[in-house]
Amino acid sequence: MTANQPRIAVLLPCYNEEAAIAQTVAGFRAALPGAIVYVYDNNSRDRTAEVARAAGAVVRTERQQGKGNVVRRMFADVEAEVYVMADGDLTYDPRAAPAMVDLLLTEQLDMVVGTRQHEAKEAYRGGHVLGNRLFTGLLSSLFGRSFTDVFSGYRVFSRRFVKSFPVLSAGFEIETEMSVHALELRMPVGEVATAYGARPEGSASKLSTYRDGWRILKAMLNLFRVERPWLFFGSIGGLLLVAAILLSIPLVLTYVDTGLVPRFPTAILVTGMVIVAVLSFLAGLILDTVTHGRREIRRLAYLALPAPGAHV
């Protein structure tokens, strides 16, 4: 690697990937000859760490289970100008990495997502394809824009993305959090179509369609609550206010006709709903101010680091 070339780190979080990790490491070493390949073993019960070390990777261990915990550790420990992250199961094509890195550097982007293009049916289950489309549309509706493949684990990052990303997730919802982080800070991002293949024989997926889908949905809604509090709590307040108005119409009509309010429980319920609606509006306003301040701090931390490809 020459003095003008950026330091590139390939990050591979792994759990029981003995069958595929050697080929994955070899693929990235061939595609990016000057990069250092890091394999972070997440309590594997097989020979993942031993095989990865023999293949030429720098092997480290993260004891807290979950991909999000591994990513947090990788981003904290590894120093580089460009970070390439993929899975250790050989489903992502290492040959696409140079083009992704080149796009990041030439256009000074902060994240490039490898959008998966699959031909083999066993590579990407139909339920996952549908779920990806649904969650991608939901993310777009919540945050104004999205990515073609929001759950892709094949990504290239700038240093300023990695070192400004707090990493709050523990599991597979980490890709959603990465996407929201980029969207919220209005980072320049790009996408590159990459081949997505089936796992090699002896390698098994750790994903559960329904369990992990539910976890990702909860994470997305929680991020919506945290990042868009005015819209989140304002929507709750608006629904309560509309329901209270609908319930109060018969009461008002009865009062106008008779001068009496015969249904006190309904009147008390309406009053409570209006109070809660007002409190929801106020909570949304207050939290929106707090979120705005947090976003400014994150933006300043992000801008304190040099842009990818910039020479300082």
GROMACS .gro file of C-alpha atoms in nm:
model
  312
    1MET     CA    1   0.000   0.000   0.000
    2THR     CA    2   0.142   0.340  -0.100
    3ALA     CA    3   0.129   0.657   0.105
    4ASN     CA    4  -0.151   0.799  -0.112
    5GLN     CA    5  -0.377   0.496  -0.080
    6PRO     CA    6  -0.629   0.498   0.204
    7ARG     CA    7  -0.613   0.236   0.475
    8ILE     CA    8  -0.890  -0.014   0.410
    9ALA     CA    9  -1.027  -0.252   0.670
   10VAL     CA   10  -1.253  -0.544   0.583
   11LEU     CA   11  -1.480  -0.631   0.876
   12LEU     CA   12  -1.640  -0.975   0.893
   13PRO     CA   13  -1.867  -1.050   1.193
   14CYS     CA   14  -1.891  -1.427   1.227
   15TYR     CA   15  -2.083  -1.690   1.419
   16ASN     CA   16  -2.026  -2.055   1.328
   17GLU     CA   17  -1.893  -1.989   0.977
   18GLU     CA   18  -1.621  -2.255   0.962
   19ALA     CA   19  -1.750  -2.382   0.627
   20ALA     CA   20  -1.727  -2.046   0.447
   21ILE     CA   21  -1.489  -1.814   0.629
   22ALA     CA   22  -1.166  -1.927   0.459
   23GLN     CA   23  -1.307  -1.862   0.110
   24THR     CA   24  -1.455  -1.530   0.225
   25VAL     CA   25  -1.123  -1.410   0.366
   26ALA     CA   26  -0.937  -1.526   0.056
   27GLY     CA   27  -1.188  -1.350  -0.168
   28PHE     CA   28  -1.151  -1.013   0.003
   29ARG     CA   29  -0.772  -1.043   0.024
   30ALA     CA   30  -0.763  -1.101  -0.352
   31ALA     CA   31  -1.012  -0.822  -0.431
   32LEU     CA   32  -0.847  -0.567  -0.198
   33PRO     CA   33  -0.478  -0.666  -0.175
   34GLY     CA   34  -0.380  -0.374   0.047
   35ALA     CA   35  -0.662  -0.417   0.299
   36ILE     CA   36  -0.648  -0.581   0.639
   37VAL     CA   37  -0.920  -0.842   0.689
   38TYR     CA   38  -1.061  -0.858   1.042
   39VAL     CA   39  -1.275  -1.149   1.155
   40TYR     CA   40  -1.468  -1.090   1.477
   41ASP     CA   41  -1.577  -1.422   1.621
   42ASN     CA   42  -1.902  -1.403   1.819
   43ASN     CA   43  -1.885  -1.711   2.047
   44SER     CA   44  -1.868  -1.963   1.763
   45ARG     CA   45  -1.891  -2.328   1.865
   46ASP     CA   46  -1.691  -2.448   1.565
   47ARG     CA   47  -1.344  -2.373   1.425
   48THR     CA   48  -1.432  -2.034   1.271
   49ALA     CA   49  -1.154  -1.843   1.448
   50GLU     CA   50  -0.886  -2.105   1.377
   51VAL     CA   51  -0.977  -2.134   1.008
   52ALA     CA   52  -0.995  -1.754   0.963
   53ARG     CA   53  -0.653  -1.707   1.125
   54ALA     CA   54  -0.503  -1.973   0.898
   55ALA     CA   55  -0.654  -1.792   0.597
   56GLY     CA   56  -0.465  -1.474   0.688
   57ALA     CA   57  -0.725  -1.272   0.878
   58VAL     CA   58  -0.673  -1.079   1.199
   59VAL     CA   59  -0.904  -1.260   1.441
   60ARG     CA   60  -1.064  -1.097   1.743
   61THR     CA   61  -1.344  -1.201   1.977
   62GLU     CA   62  -1.664  -1.032   2.095
   63ARG     CA   63  -1.834  -1.213   2.385
   64GLN     CA   64  -2.166  -1.026   2.380
   65GLN     CA   65  -2.393  -1.222   2.148
   66GLY     CA   66  -2.555  -1.044   1.854
   67LYS     CA   67  -2.443  -0.879   1.531
   68GLY     CA   68  -2.508  -0.530   1.665
   69ASN     CA   69  -2.273  -0.593   1.958
   70VAL     CA   70  -2.006  -0.718   1.718
   71VAL     CA   71  -2.041  -0.414   1.491
   72ARG     CA   72  -2.013  -0.182   1.793
   73ARG     CA   73  -1.688  -0.348   1.892
   74MET     CA   74  -1.547  -0.348   1.537
   75PHE     CA   75  -1.624   0.019   1.480
   76ALA     CA   76  -1.465   0.112   1.815
   77ASP     CA   77  -1.148  -0.095   1.775
   78VAL     CA   78  -1.047  -0.074   1.410
   79GLU     CA   79  -0.873   0.233   1.269
   80ALA     CA   80  -0.892   0.294   0.895
   81GLU     CA   81  -1.005   0.548   0.633
   82VAL     CA   82  -1.239   0.307   0.455
   83TYR     CA   83  -1.434   0.021   0.612
   84VAL     CA   84  -1.581  -0.267   0.412
   85MET     CA   85  -1.834  -0.475   0.606
   86ALA     CA   86  -1.976  -0.807   0.486
   87ASP     CA   87  -2.086  -1.140   0.629
   88GLY     CA   88  -1.850  -1.433   0.663
   89ASP     CA   89  -2.078  -1.680   0.484
   90LEU     CA   90  -1.960  -1.613   0.124
   91THR     CA   91  -2.304  -1.492   0.012
   92TYR     CA   92  -2.165  -1.147  -0.081
   93ASP     CA   93  -1.930  -1.122  -0.377
   94PRO     CA   94  -1.587  -0.986  -0.270
   95ARG     CA   95  -1.517  -0.886  -0.631
   96ALA     CA   96  -1.770  -0.603  -0.596
   97ALA     CA   97  -1.571  -0.441  -0.313
   98PRO     CA   98  -1.324  -0.241  -0.533
   99ALA     CA   99  -1.610  -0.074  -0.721
  100MET     CA  100  -1.787   0.012  -0.395
  101VAL     CA  101  -1.469   0.155  -0.244
  102ASP     CA  102  -1.395   0.353  -0.563
  103LEU     CA  103  -1.748   0.503  -0.560
  104LEU     CA  104  -1.710   0.602  -0.195
  105LEU     CA  105  -1.378   0.776  -0.257
  106THR     CA  106  -1.440   0.942  -0.593
  107GLU     CA  107  -1.778   1.086  -0.492
  108GLN     CA  108  -1.675   1.141  -0.128
  109LEU     CA  109  -1.969   0.943   0.006
  110ASP     CA  110  -2.014   0.819   0.360
  111MET     CA  111  -2.185   0.488   0.288
  112VAL     CA  112  -2.223   0.265  -0.016
  113VAL     CA  113  -2.477  -0.016   0.010
  114GLY     CA  114  -2.434  -0.333  -0.193
  115THR     CA  115  -2.787  -0.402  -0.319
  116ARG     CA  116  -2.836  -0.775  -0.354
  117GLN     CA  117  -2.908  -0.925  -0.697
  118HIS     CA  118  -2.986  -1.295  -0.656
  119GLU     CA  119  -3.049  -1.563  -0.915
  120ALA     CA  120  -3.054  -1.881  -0.707
  121LYS     CA  121  -3.386  -1.927  -0.526
  122GLU     CA  122  -3.213  -2.075  -0.222
  123ALA     CA  123  -2.997  -1.764  -0.185
  124TYR     CA  124  -3.280  -1.537  -0.078
  125ARG     CA  125  -3.610  -1.676   0.049
  126GLY     CA  126  -3.935  -1.533  -0.084
  127GLY     CA  127  -4.047  -1.425   0.262
  128HIS     CA  128  -3.727  -1.224   0.303
  129VAL     CA  129  -3.777  -1.054  -0.035
  130LEU     CA  130  -4.130  -0.949   0.059
  131GLY     CA  131  -4.022  -0.839   0.406
  132ASN     CA  132  -3.737  -0.633   0.261
  133ARG     CA  133  -3.976  -0.452   0.026
  134LEU     CA  134  -4.227  -0.384   0.302
  135PHE     CA  135  -3.967  -0.252   0.547
  136THR     CA  136  -3.796  -0.048   0.275
  137GLY     CA  137  -4.130   0.118   0.196
  138LEU     CA  138  -4.201   0.174   0.565
  139LEU     CA  139  -3.861   0.334   0.616
  140SER     CA  140  -3.922   0.562   0.319
  141SER     CA  141  -4.262   0.669   0.453
  142LEU     CA  142  -4.122   0.735   0.801
  143PHE     CA  143  -3.801   0.916   0.705
  144GLY     CA  144  -3.874   1.060   0.362
  145ARG     CA  145  -3.629   0.847   0.162
  146SER     CA  146  -3.478   0.502   0.177
  147PHE     CA  147  -3.247   0.251   0.010
  148THR     CA  148  -3.319  -0.014  -0.249
  149ASP     CA  149  -3.202  -0.287  -0.010
  150VAL     CA  150  -3.224  -0.162   0.346
  151PHE     CA  151  -3.120  -0.495   0.500
  152SER     CA  152  -2.806  -0.557   0.298
  153GLY     CA  153  -2.510  -0.644   0.518
  154TYR     CA  154  -2.261  -0.556   0.243
  155ARG     CA  155  -2.161  -0.195   0.298
  156VAL     CA  156  -1.864   0.037   0.263
  157PHE     CA  157  -1.825   0.323   0.511
  158SER     CA  158  -1.616   0.633   0.550
  159ARG     CA  159  -1.429   0.691   0.874
  160ARG     CA  160  -1.658   0.977   0.967
  161PHE     CA  161  -1.962   0.750   0.938
  162VAL     CA  162  -1.806   0.479   1.156
  163LYS     CA  163  -1.678   0.709   1.426
  164SER     CA  164  -2.001   0.912   1.449
  165PHE     CA  165  -2.231   0.608   1.459
  166PRO     CA  166  -2.341   0.526   1.818
  167VAL     CA  167  -2.453   0.163   1.747
  168LEU     CA  168  -2.742   0.107   1.987
  169SER     CA  169  -2.875  -0.218   1.839
  170ALA     CA  170  -2.772  -0.562   1.964
  171GLY     CA  171  -2.886  -0.793   1.683
  172PHE     CA  172  -2.971  -0.810   1.313
  173GLU     CA  173  -3.162  -0.481   1.329
  174ILE     CA  174  -2.823  -0.309   1.302
  175GLU     CA  175  -2.866  -0.256   0.924
  176THR     CA  176  -3.186  -0.059   0.987
  177GLU     CA  177  -3.007   0.158   1.242
  178MET     CA  178  -2.723   0.225   0.997
  179SER     CA  179  -2.971   0.333   0.731
  180VAL     CA  180  -3.157   0.564   0.969
  181HIS     CA  181  -2.830   0.717   1.091
  182ALA     CA  182  -2.733   0.806   0.734
  183LEU     CA  183  -3.080   0.940   0.651
  184GLU     CA  184  -3.109   1.148   0.967
  185LEU     CA  185  -2.774   1.321   0.922
  186ARG     CA  186  -2.839   1.362   0.548
  187MET     CA  187  -2.514   1.190   0.462
  188PRO     CA  188  -2.415   1.143   0.097
  189VAL     CA  189  -2.474   0.776   0.018
  190GLY     CA  190  -2.473   0.549  -0.285
  191GLU     CA  191  -2.566   0.201  -0.399
  192VAL     CA  192  -2.394  -0.063  -0.613
  193ALA     CA  193  -2.567  -0.374  -0.743
  194THR     CA  194  -2.386  -0.687  -0.621
  195ALA     CA  195  -2.436  -1.058  -0.676
  196TYR     CA  196  -2.586  -1.248  -0.385
  197GLY     CA  197  -2.530  -1.621  -0.376
  198ALA     CA  198  -2.636  -1.922  -0.175
  199ARG     CA  199  -2.438  -2.033   0.127
  200PRO     CA  200  -2.182  -2.308   0.067
  201GLU     CA  201  -2.262  -2.660   0.182
  202GLY     CA  202  -2.228  -2.696   0.558
  203SER     CA  203  -2.316  -2.333   0.632
  204ALA     CA  204  -2.656  -2.251   0.784
  205SER     CA  205  -2.840  -1.919   0.813
  206LYS     CA  206  -2.894  -1.774   1.161
  207LEU     CA  207  -3.191  -1.562   1.052
  208SER     CA  208  -3.546  -1.634   1.164
  209THR     CA  209  -3.798  -1.473   0.929
  210TYR     CA  210  -4.065  -1.397   1.188
  211ARG     CA  211  -3.858  -1.347   1.503
  212ASP     CA  212  -3.601  -1.120   1.343
  213GLY     CA  213  -3.870  -0.947   1.134
  214TRP     CA  214  -4.056  -0.860   1.454
  215ARG     CA  215  -3.735  -0.735   1.615
  216ILE     CA  216  -3.657  -0.518   1.311
  217LEU     CA  217  -4.011  -0.376   1.310
  218LYS     CA  218  -3.981  -0.286   1.679
  219ALA     CA  219  -3.641  -0.129   1.619
  220MET     CA  220  -3.776   0.077   1.328
  221LEU     CA  221  -4.074   0.202   1.530
  222ASN     CA  222  -3.846   0.283   1.822
  223LEU     CA  223  -3.615   0.478   1.592
  224PHE     CA  224  -3.921   0.659   1.455
  225ARG     CA  225  -4.023   0.749   1.812
  226VAL     CA  226  -3.673   0.872   1.896
  227GLU     CA  227  -3.594   1.053   1.570
  228ARG     CA  228  -3.944   1.188   1.487
  229PRO     CA  229  -4.102   1.248   1.829
  230TRP     CA  230  -4.330   1.529   1.716
  231LEU     CA  231  -4.481   1.318   1.440
  232PHE     CA  232  -4.497   1.007   1.661
  233PHE     CA  233  -4.659   1.164   1.968
  234GLY     CA  234  -4.852   1.413   1.757
  235SER     CA  235  -5.014   1.124   1.569
  236ILE     CA  236  -5.115   0.962   1.898
  237GLY     CA  237  -5.254   1.291   2.024
  238GLY     CA  238  -5.440   1.351   1.699
  239LEU     CA  239  -5.604   1.007   1.707
  240LEU     CA  240  -5.711   1.056   2.069
  241LEU     CA  241  -5.849   1.401   1.992
  242VAL     CA  242  -6.050   1.276   1.694
  243ALA     CA  243  -6.189   0.985   1.899
  244ALA     CA  244  -6.281   1.224   2.182
  245ILE     CA  245  -6.464   1.456   1.941
  246LEU     CA  246  -6.660   1.165   1.791
  247LEU     CA  247  -6.760   1.041   2.137
  248SER     CA  248  -6.858   1.390   2.250
  249ILE     CA  249  -7.098   1.465   1.960
  250PRO     CA  250  -7.395   1.272   2.112
  251LEU     CA  251  -7.327   1.434   2.449
  252VAL     CA  252  -7.328   1.783   2.300
  253LEU     CA  253  -7.647   1.718   2.102
  254THR     CA  254  -7.821   1.583   2.413
  255TYR     CA  255  -7.707   1.882   2.617
  256VAL     CA  256  -7.833   2.126   2.353
  257ASP     CA  257  -8.176   1.954   2.344
  258THR     CA  258  -8.227   1.888   2.716
  259GLY     CA  259  -7.967   2.088   2.903
  260LEU     CA  260  -7.855   1.762   3.070
  261VAL     CA  261  -7.548   1.539   3.050
  262PRO     CA  262  -7.690   1.195   3.132
  263ARG     CA  263  -7.383   0.986   3.043
  264PHE     CA  264  -7.122   1.099   3.294
  265PRO     CA  265  -6.882   0.804   3.232
  266THR     CA  266  -6.858   0.898   2.862
  267ALA     CA  267  -6.809   1.264   2.952
  268ILE     CA  268  -6.529   1.172   3.192
  269LEU     CA  269  -6.370   0.948   2.929
  270VAL     CA  270  -6.380   1.227   2.669
  271THR     CA  271  -6.225   1.471   2.914
  272GLY     CA  272  -5.946   1.225   2.993
  273MET     CA  273  -5.879   1.159   2.627
  274VAL     CA  274  -5.851   1.531   2.552
  275ILE     CA  275  -5.608   1.576   2.841
  276VAL     CA  276  -5.392   1.285   2.724
  277ALA     CA  277  -5.403   1.420   2.367
  278VAL     CA  278  -5.278   1.760   2.483
  279LEU     CA  279  -5.004   1.594   2.690
  280SER     CA  280  -4.900   1.390   2.383
  281PHE     CA  281  -4.873   1.707   2.175
  282LEU     CA  282  -4.662   1.875   2.446
  283ALA     CA  283  -4.440   1.568   2.487
  284GLY     CA  284  -4.384   1.562   2.111
  285LEU     CA  285  -4.286   1.929   2.105
  286ILE     CA  286  -4.046   1.899   2.398
  287LEU     CA  287  -3.883   1.579   2.271
  288ASP     CA  288  -3.855   1.726   1.921
  289THR     CA  289  -3.645   2.009   2.066
  290VAL     CA  290  -3.427   1.758   2.251
  291THR     CA  291  -3.387   1.546   1.937
  292HIS     CA  292  -3.291   1.852   1.735
  293GLY     CA  293  -3.013   1.926   1.985
  294ARG     CA  294  -2.891   1.566   1.977
  295ARG     CA  295  -2.888   1.571   1.598
  296GLU     CA  296  -2.680   1.889   1.598
  297ILE     CA  297  -2.424   1.725   1.830
  298ARG     CA  298  -2.405   1.415   1.610
  299ARG     CA  299  -2.370   1.632   1.302
  300LEU     CA  300  -2.082   1.825   1.459
  301ALA     CA  301  -1.909   1.499   1.557
  302TYR     CA  302  -1.956   1.377   1.201
  303LEU     CA  303  -1.818   1.699   1.046
  304ALA     CA  304  -1.514   1.696   1.278
  305LEU     CA  305  -1.371   1.408   1.073
  306PRO     CA  306  -1.228   1.446   0.719
  307ALA     CA  307  -1.434   1.350   0.416
  308PRO     CA  308  -1.345   1.021   0.243
  309GLY     CA  309  -1.080   1.073  -0.022
  310ALA     CA  310  -0.984   1.416   0.120
  311HIS     CA  311  -0.617   1.471   0.189
  312VAL     CA  312  -0.544   1.674   0.501
   0.00000   0.00000   0.00000
